[in-house]
Amino acid sequence: MAQRERLSEIRQTVKRNKKVLVSQLSKEYGVTEETIRRDLEKLEQEGLITRTHGGAVLNMYHVSEHIEYLRRAQTNKDEKQTIGRLTAEIIPTGVSLGVDSSSTGMEAISLLRDRRDITVLTNSVKIVRELDQAALTVISTGGVINNNTFSMQGSIARNTINEYYLDYVLISCTGMSLDGGIFDSNEEEAAIKRVLIQRGQKIILMVDHTKFDKYAFVRVLGFDQLEAVVTDRKPDDEWLELFEEKGIDLYYPMEEERKTED
C-alpha cells in the first residue's frame, strides 16, 4: 500500500476511534513501527492528531468546526473585535468584498454596515441574517447550510462565487506556519476560501495571535497570495521578516507598538 493510501486510512481511523496505537497500525499495514511513527508525525504536522507514548489521539482542535458558532464567536472576542475594527478602517470606498463565514469576518462587516458604497458576497449565514437591513448590499452565495459553522457550503456556493469579481477578500484561518502557509480545519470551508481567493484582487487575512505557528488539517493558500495581514498584536521578528520579504502589509494596534518600545 502506498503511503498516501495508508495515511488516508489512518486519518479515517483516528477520526472514528479518536485514538490509534503504533503497534496495532504496524501489524494492520505490515510495516515497521518506525514507518507508522513517521506517518503519525506527518498527521501531527497537519494538525489532525497529537502524538502520545505508543500512539496518537485526535486533536480536538481539528473538530472545532462542530462547536456552535456562538461559542466560537466568544473565543478571543476582544482580539476579534480589534481585528475587525482595523480591517474595517482599511477598506476603501466603492468596493466589492468577499467574506468567509468566520466570526472575525462578522466583526469586520458589522462595522461597515452603514457603508452604502460597499457590496458584500458571503457564505456566512450570520452576515446574511443580521445585516439584511444594513445600508451595504449583501449577496448570499446560497448552498447547503452547515448549522455547526453557520455557513453555506458545497457546489452551489462555489459556483455562485465564480460568477463575481471581488476587489477585496477577507478571510480568517485556523492556523498559519512560516514554512507551510495558511491552514483551516474544515475542508468545505477551505474550498470556499480558495474560490473567494481566486475571484479576489486583494486578499486580507484576519488572524489573532493564537493562530501563529500552528498547523491545521488542510492548507488554504501560501503567503505569496496575500495583500495584507491584520492581527491583534505585533508578531515576532521572524514573522515580520517574512511579511516584509513577501511585500505583505501588516496591521496591528498602535498601542502594541508602544508597549514593545517601552
PDB file of C-alpha atoms in Angstrom:
ATOM      1  CA  MET A   1       0.000   0.000   0.000  1.00  0.00           C
ATOM      2  CA  ALA A   2       1.290   3.449  -0.926  1.00  0.00           C
ATOM      3  CA  GLN A   3       1.905   5.948   1.867  1.00  0.00           C
ATOM      4  CA  ARG A   4      -0.830   8.248   0.565  1.00  0.00           C
ATOM      5  CA  GLU A   5      -3.416   5.479   0.822  1.00  0.00           C
ATOM      6  CA  ARG A   6      -2.161   4.426   4.253  1.00  0.00           C
ATOM      7  CA  LEU A   7      -2.321   7.993   5.550  1.00  0.00           C
ATOM      8  CA  SER A   8      -5.856   8.366   4.219  1.00  0.00           C
ATOM      9  CA  GLU A   9      -6.981   5.229   6.058  1.00  0.00           C
ATOM     10  CA  ILE A  10      -5.216   6.266   9.278  1.00  0.00           C
ATOM     11  CA  ARG A  11      -6.965   9.643   9.104  1.00  0.00           C
ATOM     12  CA  GLN A  12     -10.332   7.910   8.933  1.00  0.00           C
ATOM     13  CA  THR A  13      -9.407   5.536  11.770  1.00  0.00           C
ATOM     14  CA  VAL A  14      -8.329   8.284  14.138  1.00  0.00           C
ATOM     15  CA  LYS A  15     -11.414  10.357  13.325  1.00  0.00           C
ATOM     16  CA  ARG A  16     -13.610   7.352  14.073  1.00  0.00           C
ATOM     17  CA  ASN A  17     -11.846   5.977  17.158  1.00  0.00           C
ATOM     18  CA  LYS A  18     -10.328   9.224  18.480  1.00  0.00           C
ATOM     19  CA  LYS A  19      -7.018   7.419  19.033  1.00  0.00           C
ATOM     20  CA  VAL A  20      -4.619   4.927  17.426  1.00  0.00           C
ATOM     21  CA  LEU A  21      -1.747   2.715  18.596  1.00  0.00           C
ATOM     22  CA  VAL A  22       1.539   2.393  16.730  1.00  0.00           C
ATOM     23  CA  SER A  23       1.752  -1.349  17.381  1.00  0.00           C
ATOM     24  CA  GLN A  24      -1.730  -2.024  16.031  1.00  0.00           C
ATOM     25  CA  LEU A  25      -1.217   0.079  12.908  1.00  0.00           C
ATOM     26  CA  SER A  26       2.130  -1.605  12.286  1.00  0.00           C
ATOM     27  CA  LYS A  27       0.503  -5.035  12.302  1.00  0.00           C
ATOM     28  CA  GLU A  28      -2.513  -3.915  10.278  1.00  0.00           C
ATOM     29  CA  TYR A  29      -0.464  -2.414   7.438  1.00  0.00           C
ATOM     30  CA  GLY A  30       2.505  -4.775   7.594  1.00  0.00           C
ATOM     31  CA  VAL A  31       5.076  -2.021   8.021  1.00  0.00           C
ATOM     32  CA  THR A  32       7.562  -1.211  10.748  1.00  0.00           C
ATOM     33  CA  GLU A  33       6.609   0.802  13.797  1.00  0.00           C
ATOM     34  CA  GLU A  34       9.136   3.424  12.701  1.00  0.00           C
ATOM     35  CA  THR A  35       7.205   3.835   9.434  1.00  0.00           C
ATOM     36  CA  ILE A  36       3.978   4.325  11.368  1.00  0.00           C
ATOM     37  CA  ARG A  37       5.677   6.888  13.615  1.00  0.00           C
ATOM     38  CA  ARG A  38       6.696   8.849  10.518  1.00  0.00           C
ATOM     39  CA  ASP A  39       3.107   8.674   9.286  1.00  0.00           C
ATOM     40  CA  LEU A  40       1.846   9.973  12.607  1.00  0.00           C
ATOM     41  CA  GLU A  41       4.422  12.737  12.564  1.00  0.00           C
ATOM     42  CA  LYS A  42       3.044  13.885   9.227  1.00  0.00           C
ATOM     43  CA  LEU A  43      -0.534  13.812  10.533  1.00  0.00           C
ATOM     44  CA  GLU A  44       0.546  15.795  13.587  1.00  0.00           C
ATOM     45  CA  GLN A  45       2.055  18.436  11.302  1.00  0.00           C
ATOM     46  CA  GLU A  46      -1.309  18.652   9.550  1.00  0.00           C
ATOM     47  CA  GLY A  47      -2.912  19.371  12.924  1.00  0.00           C
ATOM     48  CA  LEU A  48      -5.080  16.258  12.880  1.00  0.00           C
ATOM     49  CA  ILE A  49      -3.515  14.440  15.845  1.00  0.00           C
ATOM     50  CA  THR A  50      -1.357  14.835  18.912  1.00  0.00           C
ATOM     51  CA  ARG A  51       1.198  12.069  19.325  1.00  0.00           C
ATOM     52  CA  THR A  52       1.367  10.233  22.643  1.00  0.00           C
ATOM     53  CA  HIS A  53       3.540   7.458  24.061  1.00  0.00           C
ATOM     54  CA  GLY A  54       2.813   4.467  21.862  1.00  0.00           C
ATOM     55  CA  GLY A  55       0.297   6.150  19.591  1.00  0.00           C
ATOM     56  CA  ALA A  56      -1.718   9.308  18.971  1.00  0.00           C
ATOM     57  CA  VAL A  57      -5.051  10.936  19.811  1.00  0.00           C
ATOM     58  CA  LEU A  58      -7.341  13.057  17.685  1.00  0.00           C
ATOM     59  CA  ASN A  59      -6.554  16.736  18.055  1.00  0.00           C
ATOM     60  CA  MET A  60      -9.838  18.125  19.328  1.00  0.00           C
ATOM     61  CA  TYR A  61      -8.994  21.492  17.789  1.00  0.00           C
ATOM     62  CA  HIS A  62      -9.396  19.742  14.453  1.00  0.00           C
ATOM     63  CA  VAL A  63     -13.065  19.127  15.176  1.00  0.00           C
ATOM     64  CA  SER A  64     -13.663  22.701  16.311  1.00  0.00           C
ATOM     65  CA  GLU A  65     -15.991  23.213  13.344  1.00  0.00           C
ATOM     66  CA  HIS A  66     -18.544  21.224  15.322  1.00  0.00           C
ATOM     67  CA  ILE A  67     -18.574  23.830  18.071  1.00  0.00           C
ATOM     68  CA  GLU A  68     -21.585  26.106  17.822  1.00  0.00           C
ATOM     69  CA  TYR A  69     -20.914  29.420  16.075  1.00  0.00           C
ATOM     70  CA  LEU A  70     -21.884  31.494  19.081  1.00  0.00           C
ATOM     71  CA  ARG A  71     -19.403  29.654  21.260  1.00  0.00           C
ATOM     72  CA  ARG A  72     -16.639  30.146  18.700  1.00  0.00           C
ATOM     73  CA  ALA A  73     -17.530  33.796  18.420  1.00  0.00           C
ATOM     74  CA  GLN A  74     -16.865  34.253  22.134  1.00  0.00           C
ATOM     75  CA  THR A  75     -13.361  32.794  21.872  1.00  0.00           C
ATOM     76  CA  ASN A  76     -10.775  35.621  21.860  1.00  0.00           C
ATOM     77  CA  LYS A  77     -13.661  38.034  21.357  1.00  0.00           C
ATOM     78  CA  ASP A  78     -11.685  41.142  22.297  1.00  0.00           C
ATOM     79  CA  GLU A  79      -8.964  40.210  19.834  1.00  0.00           C
ATOM     80  CA  LYS A  80     -11.511  39.608  17.071  1.00  0.00           C
ATOM     81  CA  GLN A  81     -13.154  42.956  17.726  1.00  0.00           C
ATOM     82  CA  THR A  82      -9.779  44.655  17.474  1.00  0.00           C
ATOM     83  CA  ILE A  83      -9.022  42.888  14.204  1.00  0.00           C
ATOM     84  CA  GLY A  84     -12.497  43.686  12.888  1.00  0.00           C
ATOM     85  CA  ARG A  85     -12.025  47.389  13.666  1.00  0.00           C
ATOM     86  CA  LEU A  86      -8.611  47.561  11.991  1.00  0.00           C
ATOM     87  CA  THR A  87      -9.909  45.709   8.938  1.00  0.00           C
ATOM     88  CA  ALA A  88     -12.919  47.997   8.569  1.00  0.00           C
ATOM     89  CA  GLU A  89     -10.638  51.030   8.703  1.00  0.00           C
ATOM     90  CA  ILE A  90      -8.572  49.961   5.680  1.00  0.00           C
ATOM     91  CA  ILE A  91     -11.486  49.178   3.345  1.00  0.00           C
ATOM     92  CA  PRO A  92     -11.690  51.954   0.716  1.00  0.00           C
ATOM     93  CA  THR A  93     -14.870  53.379  -0.794  1.00  0.00           C
ATOM     94  CA  GLY A  94     -16.868  51.804  -3.596  1.00  0.00           C
ATOM     95  CA  VAL A  95     -15.528  48.253  -3.399  1.00  0.00           C
ATOM     96  CA  SER A  96     -16.867  44.719  -3.527  1.00  0.00           C
ATOM     97  CA  LEU A  97     -15.902  42.358  -0.734  1.00  0.00           C
ATOM     98  CA  GLY A  98     -15.826  38.596  -0.484  1.00  0.00           C
ATOM     99  CA  VAL A  99     -16.101  37.467   3.138  1.00  0.00           C
ATOM    100  CA  ASP A 100     -15.834  33.981   4.620  1.00  0.00           C
ATOM    101  CA  SER A 101     -18.029  32.627   7.428  1.00  0.00           C
ATOM    102  CA  SER A 102     -15.582  33.338  10.262  1.00  0.00           C
ATOM    103  CA  SER A 103     -16.684  35.213  13.368  1.00  0.00           C
ATOM    104  CA  THR A 104     -13.808  37.639  12.733  1.00  0.00           C
ATOM    105  CA  GLY A 105     -15.279  38.413   9.320  1.00  0.00           C
ATOM    106  CA  MET A 106     -18.605  39.094  11.012  1.00  0.00           C
ATOM    107  CA  GLU A 107     -16.909  41.598  13.342  1.00  0.00           C
ATOM    108  CA  ALA A 108     -15.416  43.494  10.407  1.00  0.00           C
ATOM    109  CA  ILE A 109     -18.564  43.601   8.275  1.00  0.00           C
ATOM    110  CA  SER A 110     -20.719  44.688  11.225  1.00  0.00           C
ATOM    111  CA  LEU A 111     -18.630  47.857  11.421  1.00  0.00           C
ATOM    112  CA  LEU A 112     -19.228  48.515   7.714  1.00  0.00           C
ATOM    113  CA  ARG A 113     -22.997  48.117   7.882  1.00  0.00           C
ATOM    114  CA  ASP A 114     -23.685  51.815   7.181  1.00  0.00           C
ATOM    115  CA  ARG A 115     -21.483  51.948   4.081  1.00  0.00           C
ATOM    116  CA  ARG A 116     -23.837  52.186   1.088  1.00  0.00           C
ATOM    117  CA  ASP A 117     -20.848  52.098  -1.245  1.00  0.00           C
ATOM    118  CA  ILE A 118     -19.930  48.525  -0.333  1.00  0.00           C
ATOM    119  CA  THR A 119     -21.212  45.215  -1.722  1.00  0.00           C
ATOM    120  CA  VAL A 120     -20.534  42.019   0.237  1.00  0.00           C
ATOM    121  CA  LEU A 121     -20.603  38.481  -1.166  1.00  0.00           C
ATOM    122  CA  THR A 122     -20.531  35.887   1.605  1.00  0.00           C
ATOM    123  CA  ASN A 123     -21.321  32.318   2.588  1.00  0.00           C
ATOM    124  CA  SER A 124     -21.891  33.418   6.195  1.00  0.00           C
ATOM    125  CA  VAL A 125     -25.429  32.770   7.406  1.00  0.00           C
ATOM    126  CA  LYS A 126     -24.846  35.220  10.279  1.00  0.00           C
ATOM    127  CA  ILE A 127     -23.915  38.089   7.971  1.00  0.00           C
ATOM    128  CA  VAL A 128     -26.901  37.431   5.704  1.00  0.00           C
ATOM    129  CA  ARG A 129     -29.324  37.227   8.631  1.00  0.00           C
ATOM    130  CA  GLU A 130     -28.051  40.048  10.794  1.00  0.00           C
ATOM    131  CA  LEU A 131     -27.202  42.588   8.091  1.00  0.00           C
ATOM    132  CA  ASP A 132     -30.261  42.168   5.863  1.00  0.00           C
ATOM    133  CA  GLN A 133     -31.411  45.687   6.838  1.00  0.00           C
ATOM    134  CA  ALA A 134     -27.946  47.295   6.645  1.00  0.00           C
ATOM    135  CA  ALA A 135     -27.060  50.048   4.213  1.00  0.00           C
ATOM    136  CA  LEU A 136     -24.442  47.937   2.453  1.00  0.00           C
ATOM    137  CA  THR A 137     -25.518  45.378  -0.142  1.00  0.00           C
ATOM    138  CA  VAL A 138     -25.274  41.742   0.929  1.00  0.00           C
ATOM    139  CA  ILE A 139     -25.255  38.920  -1.627  1.00  0.00           C
ATOM    140  CA  SER A 140     -25.628  35.340  -0.395  1.00  0.00           C
ATOM    141  CA  THR A 141     -23.742  32.522  -2.089  1.00  0.00           C
ATOM    142  CA  GLY A 142     -26.549  30.088  -1.374  1.00  0.00           C
ATOM    143  CA  GLY A 143     -25.647  26.465  -0.815  1.00  0.00           C
ATOM    144  CA  VAL A 144     -26.049  23.742   1.781  1.00  0.00           C
ATOM    145  CA  ILE A 145     -26.275  25.236   5.272  1.00  0.00           C
ATOM    146  CA  ASN A 146     -23.926  23.808   7.881  1.00  0.00           C
ATOM    147  CA  ASN A 147     -25.658  24.535  11.190  1.00  0.00           C
ATOM    148  CA  ASN A 148     -22.449  24.000  13.157  1.00  0.00           C
ATOM    149  CA  THR A 149     -20.446  26.632  11.306  1.00  0.00           C
ATOM    150  CA  PHE A 150     -23.360  28.908  10.309  1.00  0.00           C
ATOM    151  CA  SER A 151     -22.103  28.788   6.743  1.00  0.00           C
ATOM    152  CA  MET A 152     -23.291  27.864   3.272  1.00  0.00           C
ATOM    153  CA  GLN A 153     -21.156  25.237   1.561  1.00  0.00           C
ATOM    154  CA  GLY A 154     -20.991  22.957  -1.440  1.00  0.00           C
ATOM    155  CA  SER A 155     -21.022  23.334  -5.222  1.00  0.00           C
ATOM    156  CA  ILE A 156     -23.829  25.900  -5.285  1.00  0.00           C
ATOM    157  CA  ALA A 157     -21.864  28.259  -3.045  1.00  0.00           C
ATOM    158  CA  ARG A 158     -18.653  27.784  -5.028  1.00  0.00           C
ATOM    159  CA  ASN A 159     -20.383  28.232  -8.399  1.00  0.00           C
ATOM    160  CA  THR A 160     -22.044  31.438  -7.223  1.00  0.00           C
ATOM    161  CA  ILE A 161     -18.723  32.927  -6.118  1.00  0.00           C
ATOM    162  CA  ASN A 162     -17.252  32.121  -9.530  1.00  0.00           C
ATOM    163  CA  GLU A 163     -19.803  34.461 -11.122  1.00  0.00           C
ATOM    164  CA  TYR A 164     -18.375  37.546  -9.380  1.00  0.00           C
ATOM    165  CA  TYR A 165     -15.281  39.715  -9.410  1.00  0.00           C
ATOM    166  CA  LEU A 166     -14.198  40.913  -5.956  1.00  0.00           C
ATOM    167  CA  ASP A 167     -11.973  43.873  -5.140  1.00  0.00           C
ATOM    168  CA  TYR A 168     -11.107  42.568  -1.681  1.00  0.00           C
ATOM    169  CA  VAL A 169     -11.455  39.195   0.028  1.00  0.00           C
ATOM    170  CA  LEU A 170     -11.487  38.921   3.829  1.00  0.00           C
ATOM    171  CA  ILE A 171     -10.633  35.525   5.261  1.00  0.00           C
ATOM    172  CA  SER A 172      -9.607  34.066   8.589  1.00  0.00           C
ATOM    173  CA  CYS A 173      -7.866  30.784   9.354  1.00  0.00           C
ATOM    174  CA  THR A 174      -7.302  28.098  11.976  1.00  0.00           C
ATOM    175  CA  GLY A 175      -3.527  28.280  11.869  1.00  0.00           C
ATOM    176  CA  MET A 176      -0.510  29.522   9.959  1.00  0.00           C
ATOM    177  CA  SER A 177       3.131  28.477   9.875  1.00  0.00           C
ATOM    178  CA  LEU A 178       6.254  30.043   8.440  1.00  0.00           C
ATOM    179  CA  ASP A 179       7.070  27.006   6.320  1.00  0.00           C
ATOM    180  CA  GLY A 180       3.574  25.809   5.490  1.00  0.00           C
ATOM    181  CA  GLY A 181       1.315  28.758   4.805  1.00  0.00           C
ATOM    182  CA  ILE A 182      -2.277  29.277   5.953  1.00  0.00           C
ATOM    183  CA  PHE A 183      -4.480  26.413   7.165  1.00  0.00           C
ATOM    184  CA  ASP A 184      -8.088  25.664   8.040  1.00  0.00           C
ATOM    185  CA  SER A 185      -9.622  22.770   9.969  1.00  0.00           C
ATOM    186  CA  ASN A 186     -12.671  22.321   7.722  1.00  0.00           C
ATOM    187  CA  GLU A 187     -12.261  21.048   4.165  1.00  0.00           C
ATOM    188  CA  GLU A 188     -15.527  22.565   2.910  1.00  0.00           C
ATOM    189  CA  GLU A 189     -14.697  25.972   4.373  1.00  0.00           C
ATOM    190  CA  ALA A 190     -11.207  25.758   2.896  1.00  0.00           C
ATOM    191  CA  ALA A 191     -12.745  25.085  -0.529  1.00  0.00           C
ATOM    192  CA  ILE A 192     -14.929  28.197  -0.216  1.00  0.00           C
ATOM    193  CA  LYS A 193     -11.960  30.311   0.838  1.00  0.00           C
ATOM    194  CA  ARG A 194      -9.942  29.118  -2.167  1.00  0.00           C
ATOM    195  CA  VAL A 195     -12.669  30.145  -4.614  1.00  0.00           C
ATOM    196  CA  LEU A 196     -13.025  33.534  -2.919  1.00  0.00           C
ATOM    197  CA  ILE A 197      -9.272  33.998  -3.203  1.00  0.00           C
ATOM    198  CA  GLN A 198      -9.346  33.111  -6.917  1.00  0.00           C
ATOM    199  CA  ARG A 199     -12.001  35.754  -7.543  1.00  0.00           C
ATOM    200  CA  GLY A 200     -10.379  38.474  -5.422  1.00  0.00           C
ATOM    201  CA  GLN A 201      -7.856  41.102  -6.446  1.00  0.00           C
ATOM    202  CA  LYS A 202      -6.540  41.761  -2.927  1.00  0.00           C
ATOM    203  CA  ILE A 203      -6.602  39.185  -0.133  1.00  0.00           C
ATOM    204  CA  ILE A 204      -6.654  40.270   3.525  1.00  0.00           C
ATOM    205  CA  LEU A 205      -6.015  37.689   6.230  1.00  0.00           C
ATOM    206  CA  MET A 206      -7.589  38.429   9.626  1.00  0.00           C
ATOM    207  CA  VAL A 207      -5.790  36.360  12.270  1.00  0.00           C
ATOM    208  CA  ASP A 208      -5.339  36.697  16.027  1.00  0.00           C
ATOM    209  CA  HIS A 209      -2.031  35.971  17.740  1.00  0.00           C
ATOM    210  CA  THR A 210      -3.075  32.464  18.877  1.00  0.00           C
ATOM    211  CA  LYS A 211      -3.124  31.239  15.252  1.00  0.00           C
ATOM    212  CA  PHE A 212       0.551  31.961  14.554  1.00  0.00           C
ATOM    213  CA  ASP A 213       2.923  28.969  14.370  1.00  0.00           C
ATOM    214  CA  LYS A 214       0.104  26.433  14.199  1.00  0.00           C
ATOM    215  CA  TYR A 215      -0.885  23.816  11.650  1.00  0.00           C
ATOM    216  CA  ALA A 216      -4.409  22.655  10.884  1.00  0.00           C
ATOM    217  CA  PHE A 217      -5.969  19.948   8.737  1.00  0.00           C
ATOM    218  CA  VAL A 218      -5.940  21.487   5.261  1.00  0.00           C
ATOM    219  CA  ARG A 219      -3.746  24.110   3.599  1.00  0.00           C
ATOM    220  CA  VAL A 220      -5.667  27.015   2.078  1.00  0.00           C
ATOM    221  CA  LEU A 221      -3.047  29.268   0.495  1.00  0.00           C
ATOM    222  CA  GLY A 222       0.519  30.477   0.583  1.00  0.00           C
ATOM    223  CA  PHE A 223       1.843  33.858   1.605  1.00  0.00           C
ATOM    224  CA  ASP A 224       2.520  34.964  -1.967  1.00  0.00           C
ATOM    225  CA  GLN A 225      -1.211  35.452  -2.456  1.00  0.00           C
ATOM    226  CA  LEU A 226      -1.702  37.804   0.485  1.00  0.00           C
ATOM    227  CA  GLU A 227      -2.010  41.568   0.236  1.00  0.00           C
ATOM    228  CA  ALA A 228      -2.289  42.243   3.974  1.00  0.00           C
ATOM    229  CA  VAL A 229      -2.439  40.631   7.412  1.00  0.00           C
ATOM    230  CA  VAL A 230      -4.493  42.152  10.217  1.00  0.00           C
ATOM    231  CA  THR A 231      -3.793  40.917  13.736  1.00  0.00           C
ATOM    232  CA  ASP A 232      -4.227  41.962  17.363  1.00  0.00           C
ATOM    233  CA  ARG A 233      -0.590  42.286  18.410  1.00  0.00           C
ATOM    234  CA  LYS A 234       2.856  42.739  16.930  1.00  0.00           C
ATOM    235  CA  PRO A 235       4.173  39.397  15.597  1.00  0.00           C
ATOM    236  CA  ASP A 236       7.615  38.000  16.354  1.00  0.00           C
ATOM    237  CA  ASP A 237      10.595  39.181  14.302  1.00  0.00           C
ATOM    238  CA  GLU A 238      10.650  36.095  12.080  1.00  0.00           C
ATOM    239  CA  TRP A 239       7.091  36.822  11.021  1.00  0.00           C
ATOM    240  CA  LEU A 240       7.911  40.491  10.440  1.00  0.00           C
ATOM    241  CA  GLU A 241      10.770  39.422   8.185  1.00  0.00           C
ATOM    242  CA  LEU A 242       8.506  37.083   6.215  1.00  0.00           C
ATOM    243  CA  PHE A 243       5.834  39.750   5.681  1.00  0.00           C
ATOM    244  CA  GLU A 244       8.465  42.248   4.548  1.00  0.00           C
ATOM    245  CA  GLU A 245      10.028  39.708   2.196  1.00  0.00           C
ATOM    246  CA  LYS A 246       6.643  38.872   0.645  1.00  0.00           C
ATOM    247  CA  GLY A 247       5.529  42.505   0.439  1.00  0.00           C
ATOM    248  CA  ILE A 248       2.588  41.894   2.776  1.00  0.00           C
ATOM    249  CA  ASP A 249       1.160  44.915   4.571  1.00  0.00           C
ATOM    250  CA  LEU A 250       0.796  44.343   8.320  1.00  0.00           C
ATOM    251  CA  TYR A 251      -1.774  45.983  10.593  1.00  0.00           C
ATOM    252  CA  TYR A 252      -1.938  45.707  14.374  1.00  0.00           C
ATOM    253  CA  PRO A 253      -2.910  48.122  17.190  1.00  0.00           C
ATOM    254  CA  MET A 254      -0.523  51.025  17.614  1.00  0.00           C
ATOM    255  CA  GLU A 255      -0.663  50.606  21.385  1.00  0.00           C
ATOM    256  CA  GLU A 256       1.080  47.266  20.871  1.00  0.00           C
ATOM    257  CA  GLU A 257       3.923  49.109  19.162  1.00  0.00           C
ATOM    258  CA  ARG A 258       4.207  51.482  22.088  1.00  0.00           C
ATOM    259  CA  LYS A 259       4.259  48.581  24.565  1.00  0.00           C
ATOM    260  CA  THR A 260       7.080  46.971  22.590  1.00  0.00           C
ATOM    261  CA  GLU A 261       9.084  50.190  22.604  1.00  0.00           C
ATOM    262  CA  ASP A 262       8.601  50.617  26.353  1.00  0.00           C
TER     263      ASP A 262
END
